Tab-separated table of C-alpha atoms in Angstrom:
chain	number	residue	atom	x	y	z
A	150	MET	CA	-4.555	-30.681	-35.885
A	151	ILE	CA	-1.711	-29.209	-33.822
A	152	SER	CA	-2.854	-27.979	-30.435
A	153	GLU	CA	-2.042	-24.401	-29.496
A	154	PHE	CA	-2.516	-25.136	-25.808
A	155	SER	CA	0.439	-24.103	-23.643
A	156	ARG	CA	1.188	-22.494	-20.317
A	157	ALA	CA	0.667	-19.144	-22.036
A	158	THR	CA	-2.997	-20.042	-22.503
A	159	LEU	CA	-3.632	-19.095	-18.875
A	160	VAL	CA	-1.976	-15.675	-19.187
A	161	LEU	CA	-4.522	-12.864	-18.972
A	162	ASP	CA	-4.513	-9.090	-19.228
A	163	ALA	CA	-4.324	-8.304	-15.528
A	164	ARG	CA	-5.296	-4.657	-15.874
A	165	VAL	CA	-8.428	-5.460	-17.862
A	166	GLU	CA	-9.411	-8.263	-15.487
A	167	VAL	CA	-8.904	-6.138	-12.384
A	168	ASP	CA	-11.025	-3.335	-13.825
A	169	ARG	CA	-13.750	-5.832	-14.755
A	170	ILE	CA	-13.825	-7.439	-11.292
A	171	VAL	CA	-13.836	-4.070	-9.543
A	172	GLU	CA	-16.865	-2.922	-11.529
A	173	ILE	CA	-18.697	-6.182	-10.800
A	174	LEU	CA	-17.896	-5.930	-7.088
A	175	ARG	CA	-19.452	-2.484	-6.903
A	176	GLU	CA	-22.601	-3.704	-8.614
A	177	GLN	CA	-22.843	-6.767	-6.387
A	178	VAL	CA	-22.202	-5.121	-3.028
A	179	PHE	CA	-23.893	-1.743	-3.470
A	180	GLY	CA	-26.613	-2.895	-5.846
A	181	THR	CA	-27.553	-6.554	-5.448
A	182	LEU	CA	-26.593	-7.036	-1.797
A	183	ARG	CA	-27.188	-3.427	-0.669
A	184	ARG	CA	-24.266	-3.477	1.743
A	185	ARG	CA	-21.913	-0.648	2.696
A	186	GLY	CA	-18.574	-2.474	2.329
A	187	VAL	CA	-16.882	-5.838	2.794
A	188	VAL	CA	-15.176	-8.000	5.404
A	189	VAL	CA	-12.161	-10.069	4.330
A	190	GLY	CA	-10.360	-12.677	6.404
A	191	LEU	CA	-6.629	-12.026	5.976
A	192	SER	CA	-4.429	-15.131	6.151
A	193	GLY	CA	-1.224	-13.709	4.699
A	194	GLY	CA	-1.765	-15.898	1.632
A	195	ILE	CA	-1.998	-14.927	-2.009
A	196	ASP	CA	-5.765	-15.375	-2.381
A	197	SER	CA	-6.913	-13.284	0.570
A	198	SER	CA	-4.324	-10.634	-0.311
A	199	VAL	CA	-5.641	-10.304	-3.858
A	200	VAL	CA	-9.266	-10.237	-2.697
A	201	ALA	CA	-8.470	-7.512	-0.160
A	202	ALA	CA	-6.655	-5.476	-2.806
A	203	LEU	CA	-9.553	-5.821	-5.264
A	204	CYS	CA	-12.047	-4.763	-2.594
A	205	ALA	CA	-9.944	-1.772	-1.603
A	206	ARG	CA	-9.971	-0.656	-5.235
A	207	ALA	CA	-13.687	-1.232	-5.571
A	208	PHE	CA	-14.909	0.395	-2.352
A	209	GLY	CA	-12.029	2.446	-0.982
A	210	LYS	CA	-9.906	1.572	2.028
A	211	ASP	CA	-12.497	2.899	4.484
A	212	LYS	CA	-15.081	0.333	3.343
A	213	VAL	CA	-12.920	-2.787	3.797
A	214	LEU	CA	-12.361	-4.508	7.143
A	215	GLY	CA	-9.586	-7.085	7.394
A	216	LEU	CA	-9.789	-9.780	10.061
A	217	PHE	CA	-6.821	-11.662	11.520
A	218	MET	CA	-8.012	-14.915	13.103
A	219	PRO	CA	-5.033	-16.892	14.418
A	220	GLU	CA	-5.195	-19.941	16.692
A	221	HIS	CA	-2.708	-22.250	18.406
A	222	HIS	CA	-1.565	-23.949	15.205
A	223	SER	CA	-1.315	-20.852	12.994
A	224	SER	CA	2.046	-19.908	11.532
A	225	GLY	CA	3.485	-16.653	12.834
A	226	ASP	CA	4.133	-15.691	9.223
A	227	SER	CA	0.406	-15.669	8.499
A	228	LEU	CA	-0.320	-12.863	10.930
A	229	ARG	CA	2.843	-10.967	10.018
A	230	LEU	CA	2.151	-11.083	6.275
A	231	GLY	CA	-1.529	-10.318	6.772
A	232	ARG	CA	-0.493	-7.149	8.567
A	233	VAL	CA	1.822	-6.290	5.666
A	234	VAL	CA	-1.120	-6.493	3.264
A	235	ALA	CA	-3.359	-4.397	5.489
A	236	ALA	CA	-0.663	-1.741	5.890
A	237	GLN	CA	-0.100	-1.600	2.127
A	238	LEU	CA	-3.802	-1.127	1.478
A	239	GLY	CA	-4.431	1.162	4.449
A	240	ILE	CA	-7.501	-0.803	5.551
A	241	ASP	CA	-8.784	-1.164	9.101
A	242	THR	CA	-8.161	-4.503	10.802
A	243	ILE	CA	-9.254	-6.403	13.891
A	244	LEU	CA	-7.406	-9.258	15.590
A	245	GLU	CA	-9.722	-12.070	16.699
A	246	ASP	CA	-7.728	-14.853	18.365
A	247	ILE	CA	-9.965	-17.918	18.002
A	248	ALA	CA	-7.840	-20.268	20.130
A	249	ALA	CA	-9.944	-19.865	23.287
A	250	PRO	CA	-13.311	-20.672	21.655
A	251	LEU	CA	-11.704	-23.619	19.854
A	252	GLU	CA	-10.470	-24.869	23.222
A	253	ALA	CA	-13.918	-24.376	24.739
A	254	ILE	CA	-15.688	-26.293	22.006
A	255	GLY	CA	-13.185	-29.157	22.231
A	256	ALA	CA	-11.601	-28.821	18.789
A	257	TYR	CA	-8.035	-29.486	19.936
A	258	ARG	CA	-9.050	-32.235	22.388
A	259	ARG	CA	-11.084	-34.109	19.801
A	260	GLN	CA	-8.214	-33.942	17.309
A	261	ILE	CA	-5.760	-35.319	19.873
A	262	GLU	CA	-8.123	-38.129	20.868
A	263	ALA	CA	-8.401	-39.262	17.255
A	264	ILE	CA	-4.633	-39.115	16.721
A	265	GLN	CA	-4.003	-41.162	19.861
A	266	THR	CA	-5.903	-44.088	18.371
A	267	ALA	CA	-2.991	-44.437	15.927
A	268	VAL	CA	-0.187	-42.851	17.975
A	269	PRO	CA	-1.004	-43.481	21.663
A	270	GLN	CA	1.932	-41.406	22.964
A	271	TYR	CA	0.831	-38.280	21.068
A	272	GLY	CA	0.391	-35.352	23.461
A	273	ASP	CA	1.942	-32.117	24.676
A	274	GLY	CA	4.849	-30.926	22.543
A	275	TRP	CA	3.895	-33.097	19.568
A	276	LYS	CA	2.870	-31.782	16.154
A	277	CYS	CA	0.958	-33.296	13.252
A	278	LYS	CA	-0.347	-32.915	9.718
A	279	LEU	CA	-2.306	-34.967	7.201
A	280	VAL	CA	-0.432	-35.859	4.008
A	281	LEU	CA	-1.391	-37.272	0.633
A	282	ALA	CA	1.145	-38.743	-1.792
A	283	SER	CA	1.349	-37.332	-5.298
A	284	VAL	CA	-1.155	-39.030	-7.559
A	285	LEU	CA	1.715	-39.597	-9.993
A	286	GLU	CA	3.375	-41.901	-7.458
A	287	SER	CA	0.239	-43.891	-6.718
A	288	ASN	CA	-0.836	-46.987	-8.618
A	289	GLY	CA	-4.082	-47.427	-6.742
A	290	LEU	CA	-6.207	-45.743	-4.110
A	291	ASN	CA	-4.443	-42.672	-2.752
A	292	ILE	CA	-4.864	-42.757	1.039
A	293	THR	CA	-4.361	-39.771	3.336
A	294	ARG	CA	-1.872	-40.545	6.123
A	295	LEU	CA	-0.911	-38.855	9.362
A	296	THR	CA	2.587	-37.469	9.944
A	297	VAL	CA	3.544	-36.743	13.550
A	298	GLU	CA	6.586	-35.070	15.068
A	299	ASP	CA	7.620	-35.737	18.676
A	300	PRO	CA	9.119	-33.073	20.973
A	301	GLN	CA	12.630	-34.147	19.940
A	302	GLY	CA	11.863	-33.534	16.253
A	303	LYS	CA	11.560	-37.158	15.164
A	304	THR	CA	8.825	-37.723	12.567
A	305	ASP	CA	6.775	-40.743	11.638
A	306	THR	CA	3.976	-41.316	9.131
A	307	VAL	CA	1.185	-43.757	9.936
A	308	ARG	CA	-2.100	-44.950	8.481
A	309	LEU	CA	-5.354	-43.988	10.163
A	310	SER	CA	-8.587	-45.850	10.623
A	311	PRO	CA	-11.487	-44.289	8.697
A	312	ALA	CA	-13.068	-43.201	11.984
A	313	ALA	CA	-9.875	-41.520	13.223
A	314	TYR	CA	-9.338	-39.743	9.907
A	315	LEU	CA	-12.896	-38.417	9.830
A	316	GLN	CA	-12.678	-37.202	13.431
A	317	ILE	CA	-9.413	-35.356	12.763
A	318	VAL	CA	-10.959	-33.635	9.750
A	319	ALA	CA	-14.184	-32.851	11.612
A	320	ALA	CA	-12.333	-31.385	14.593
A	321	THR	CA	-10.045	-29.359	12.344
A	322	ASN	CA	-12.984	-27.986	10.361
A	323	TYR	CA	-14.100	-26.133	13.481
A	324	LYS	CA	-11.366	-23.616	12.663
A	325	GLN	CA	-12.732	-22.596	9.257
A	326	ARG	CA	-16.296	-22.534	10.540
A	327	LEU	CA	-15.471	-20.407	13.556
A	328	ARG	CA	-13.576	-17.967	11.355
A	329	LYS	CA	-16.582	-17.646	9.067
A	330	MET	CA	-18.900	-17.045	12.027
A	331	THR	CA	-16.556	-14.267	13.133
A	332	GLU	CA	-16.542	-12.701	9.683
A	333	TYR	CA	-20.326	-12.642	9.642
A	334	TYR	CA	-20.486	-11.120	13.115
A	335	HIS	CA	-18.512	-8.117	11.927
A	336	ALA	CA	-20.357	-8.015	8.602
A	337	ASP	CA	-23.701	-7.935	10.419
A	338	ARG	CA	-22.726	-5.164	12.808
A	339	LEU	CA	-21.334	-2.985	9.992
A	340	ASN	CA	-23.921	-3.880	7.331
A	341	TYR	CA	-21.056	-5.230	5.219
A	342	ALA	CA	-20.838	-8.266	2.915
A	343	VAL	CA	-18.431	-11.150	3.448
A	344	ALA	CA	-15.910	-11.615	0.632
A	345	GLY	CA	-14.776	-15.193	0.089
A	346	THR	CA	-11.270	-16.045	-1.111
A	347	PRO	CA	-11.418	-19.419	-2.960
A	348	ASN	CA	-9.869	-19.546	-6.407
A	349	ARG	CA	-11.121	-21.752	-9.243
A	350	LEU	CA	-8.865	-24.703	-8.467
A	351	GLU	CA	-9.931	-24.795	-4.818
A	352	TYR	CA	-13.649	-24.292	-5.467
A	353	ASP	CA	-13.831	-26.784	-8.327
A	354	GLN	CA	-11.936	-29.479	-6.433
A	355	GLY	CA	-13.639	-29.035	-3.077
A	356	PHE	CA	-10.661	-27.648	-1.198
A	357	PHE	CA	-12.815	-25.803	1.306
A	358	VAL	CA	-15.003	-26.468	4.330
A	359	LYS	CA	-18.771	-26.443	3.957
A	360	GLN	CA	-20.206	-23.561	5.987
A	361	GLY	CA	-16.598	-22.481	6.537
A	362	ASP	CA	-14.295	-20.957	3.946
A	363	GLY	CA	-16.689	-22.189	1.249
A	364	THR	CA	-19.337	-19.727	2.447
A	365	ALA	CA	-19.464	-16.051	1.472
A	366	ASP	CA	-21.711	-13.372	0.009
A	367	LEU	CA	-19.429	-12.932	-2.985
A	368	MET	CA	-16.292	-14.618	-4.319
A	369	PRO	CA	-14.236	-12.206	-6.433
A	370	ILE	CA	-11.585	-14.657	-7.721
A	371	VAL	CA	-13.478	-17.950	-7.883
A	372	HIS	CA	-13.372	-17.902	-11.696
A	373	LEU	CA	-9.579	-17.526	-11.807
A	374	TYR	CA	-7.055	-20.328	-11.987
A	375	LYS	CA	-4.417	-20.121	-9.263
A	376	THR	CA	-1.726	-19.002	-11.717
A	377	GLN	CA	-4.013	-16.172	-12.790
A	378	VAL	CA	-4.451	-15.077	-9.178
A	379	TYR	CA	-0.673	-14.659	-9.030
A	380	GLN	CA	-0.809	-12.553	-12.192
A	381	LEU	CA	-3.328	-10.236	-10.577
A	382	ALA	CA	-1.224	-10.142	-7.409
A	383	GLU	CA	1.764	-8.843	-9.340
A	384	TYR	CA	-0.318	-6.203	-11.105
A	385	LEU	CA	-1.944	-5.104	-7.843
A	386	GLY	CA	1.434	-4.756	-6.149
A	387	VAL	CA	0.913	-7.469	-3.531
A	388	ASP	CA	4.054	-7.790	-1.407
A	389	GLU	CA	6.725	-9.882	-3.106
A	390	GLU	CA	7.242	-12.128	-0.075
A	391	ILE	CA	3.603	-13.167	-0.264
A	392	ARG	CA	3.869	-13.819	-3.985
A	393	ARG	CA	6.930	-16.017	-3.435
A	394	ARG	CA	5.497	-17.897	-0.453
A	395	PRO	CA	4.361	-21.451	-1.328
A	396	PRO	CA	0.616	-21.977	-0.813
A	397	THR	CA	0.002	-23.514	2.620
A	398	THR	CA	-3.004	-24.811	4.529
A	399	ASP	CA	-1.936	-23.151	7.811
A	400	THR	CA	-4.286	-25.549	9.560
A	401	PHE	CA	-2.186	-28.177	11.315
A	402	SER	CA	0.629	-27.735	13.812
A	403	MET	CA	3.269	-28.917	11.313
A	404	ALA	CA	4.060	-26.841	8.248
A	405	GLN	CA	2.071	-28.200	5.336
A	406	SER	CA	1.761	-27.356	1.649
A	407	GLN	CA	-1.567	-27.510	-0.173
A	408	GLU	CA	-0.028	-30.018	-2.546
A	409	GLU	CA	0.867	-32.593	0.101
A	410	PHE	CA	-2.493	-32.168	1.836
A	411	TYR	CA	-4.899	-32.220	-1.092
A	412	PHE	CA	-3.815	-31.577	-4.661
A	413	ALA	CA	-2.186	-34.091	-6.962
A	414	LEU	CA	0.433	-31.695	-8.329
A	415	PRO	CA	1.857	-28.202	-7.807
A	416	TYR	CA	-0.814	-25.604	-8.540
A	417	HIS	CA	0.672	-24.440	-11.857
A	418	LEU	CA	0.423	-27.988	-13.233
A	419	MET	CA	-2.980	-28.597	-11.651
A	420	ASP	CA	-4.231	-25.464	-13.412
A	421	LEU	CA	-3.154	-26.844	-16.785
A	422	CYS	CA	-4.806	-30.191	-16.126
A	423	LEU	CA	-8.017	-28.595	-14.858
A	424	TYR	CA	-8.117	-26.295	-17.877
A	425	GLY	CA	-7.656	-29.350	-20.075
A	426	VAL	CA	-10.599	-31.115	-18.447
A	427	ASN	CA	-12.750	-27.983	-18.674
A	428	HIS	CA	-12.026	-27.519	-22.375
A	429	GLY	CA	-12.058	-31.137	-23.523
A	430	LEU	CA	-8.354	-31.344	-24.308
A	431	SER	CA	-6.661	-34.687	-24.646
A	432	ALA	CA	-4.133	-36.021	-22.160
A	433	GLU	CA	-1.498	-35.748	-24.882
A	434	GLU	CA	-2.188	-32.043	-25.422
A	435	VAL	CA	-1.998	-31.260	-21.719
A	436	ALA	CA	1.079	-33.442	-21.254
A	437	ALA	CA	2.982	-31.432	-23.864
A	438	ALA	CA	2.194	-28.176	-22.093
A	439	ALA	CA	2.861	-29.500	-18.584
A	440	ASP	CA	6.025	-31.508	-19.341
A	441	LEU	CA	4.341	-34.662	-18.097
A	442	THR	CA	3.543	-37.948	-19.795
A	443	ALA	CA	0.085	-38.661	-21.148
A	444	VAL	CA	-0.244	-41.514	-18.638
A	445	GLN	CA	0.500	-39.111	-15.781
A	446	VAL	CA	-2.039	-36.598	-17.047
A	447	GLN	CA	-4.668	-39.344	-17.314
A	448	LYS	CA	-4.078	-40.070	-13.617
A	449	VAL	CA	-4.599	-36.400	-12.789
A	450	PHE	CA	-7.750	-36.277	-14.933
A	451	LYS	CA	-9.158	-39.195	-12.920
A	452	ASP	CA	-8.203	-37.467	-9.673
A	453	ILE	CA	-9.956	-34.270	-10.798
A	454	ASP	CA	-13.125	-36.209	-11.614
A	455	SER	CA	-12.959	-38.034	-8.286
A	456	LYS	CA	-12.613	-34.817	-6.294
A	457	ARG	CA	-15.453	-33.239	-8.270
A	458	ARG	CA	-17.732	-36.092	-7.286
A	459	ALA	CA	-16.782	-35.652	-3.635
A	460	ALA	CA	-17.260	-31.875	-3.911
A	461	ARG	CA	-20.878	-32.157	-5.002
A	462	TYR	CA	-21.909	-32.443	-1.367
A	463	LEU	CA	-19.883	-29.333	-0.482
A	464	HIS	CA	-21.542	-27.303	-3.236
A	465	ALA	CA	-25.059	-28.628	-2.639
A	466	ARG	CA	-27.823	-26.402	-1.315
A	467	PRO	CA	-30.133	-27.764	1.412
A	468	LEU	CA	-32.484	-30.467	0.138
A	469	LEU	CA	-36.170	-29.564	0.376
A	470	PRO	CA	-39.182	-31.915	0.470
A	471	ALA	CA	-40.977	-29.771	-2.081
A	472	ALA	CA	-40.346	-26.823	-4.376
A	473	MET	CA	-40.847	-23.436	-2.720
A	474	ASP	CA	-43.475	-21.218	-4.297
A	475	GLU	CA	-42.068	-17.699	-4.486
A	476	GLY	CA	-45.183	-16.249	-6.066
């Protein structure tokens, strides 16, 4: 049997999908949740821009609050592009600079202390990011490494001890958790719901922080592959600069793509591989659509399964000692 799977498989009717999501959002927020509107954290990225646009269609611009939550390591483009989105939609916004509370809680200090175990001279004027080699280039365990840049612009990539790596991640996760706390503050005072922005690729593969960006009252695009989010963005008229901007983490002080931090491949190829796993396609079928070899796709399949196992903890609800009787 000849497979009909191709990149066109992920093409959807954007108008129909937008109308469907908008109707569901109204039912969820006004009916199920009984809230008056929504809060959306605006990062200047494609996902938050699409979610904000969908919410503006569903509830009207007066029922959507956009939050800008920069900190010391945020890209200036994130705030600038977030403001572009808000201006296009005509929604109200609030700027909440979270740098000071992150300083107070020790987020930056704890990150630096962990880095200094591998790079003792790391300090003022230095920058960093965590990087992961493409799974296609790895013949064994794919280990996250630390890239640092000194004040003169010289870079170096080093291995980390497990303890240092975990501390860097834990300290960095303060950012996503503090942002979510801020979103819920404004949602509580306005009787609004919090709209989450993960897409299917991110949510499936655990590319989010537990009790951080993985937490929300509703997630309008979590069922959509990343390429489909871009299709909706074009239909919704999201600014072209945002649609052309490569997906970034905007988490570390050095510029960093989502691919080098977490995913095995560029998102458009990851989408094809994830779709293949979800629909029981063979590596050969996916390879033909993605212009990869079957051996390469098998590596990605294994990486997807590995990340899904790790993501079970992120998706898990609190464990209880006994079932709760709701009667």
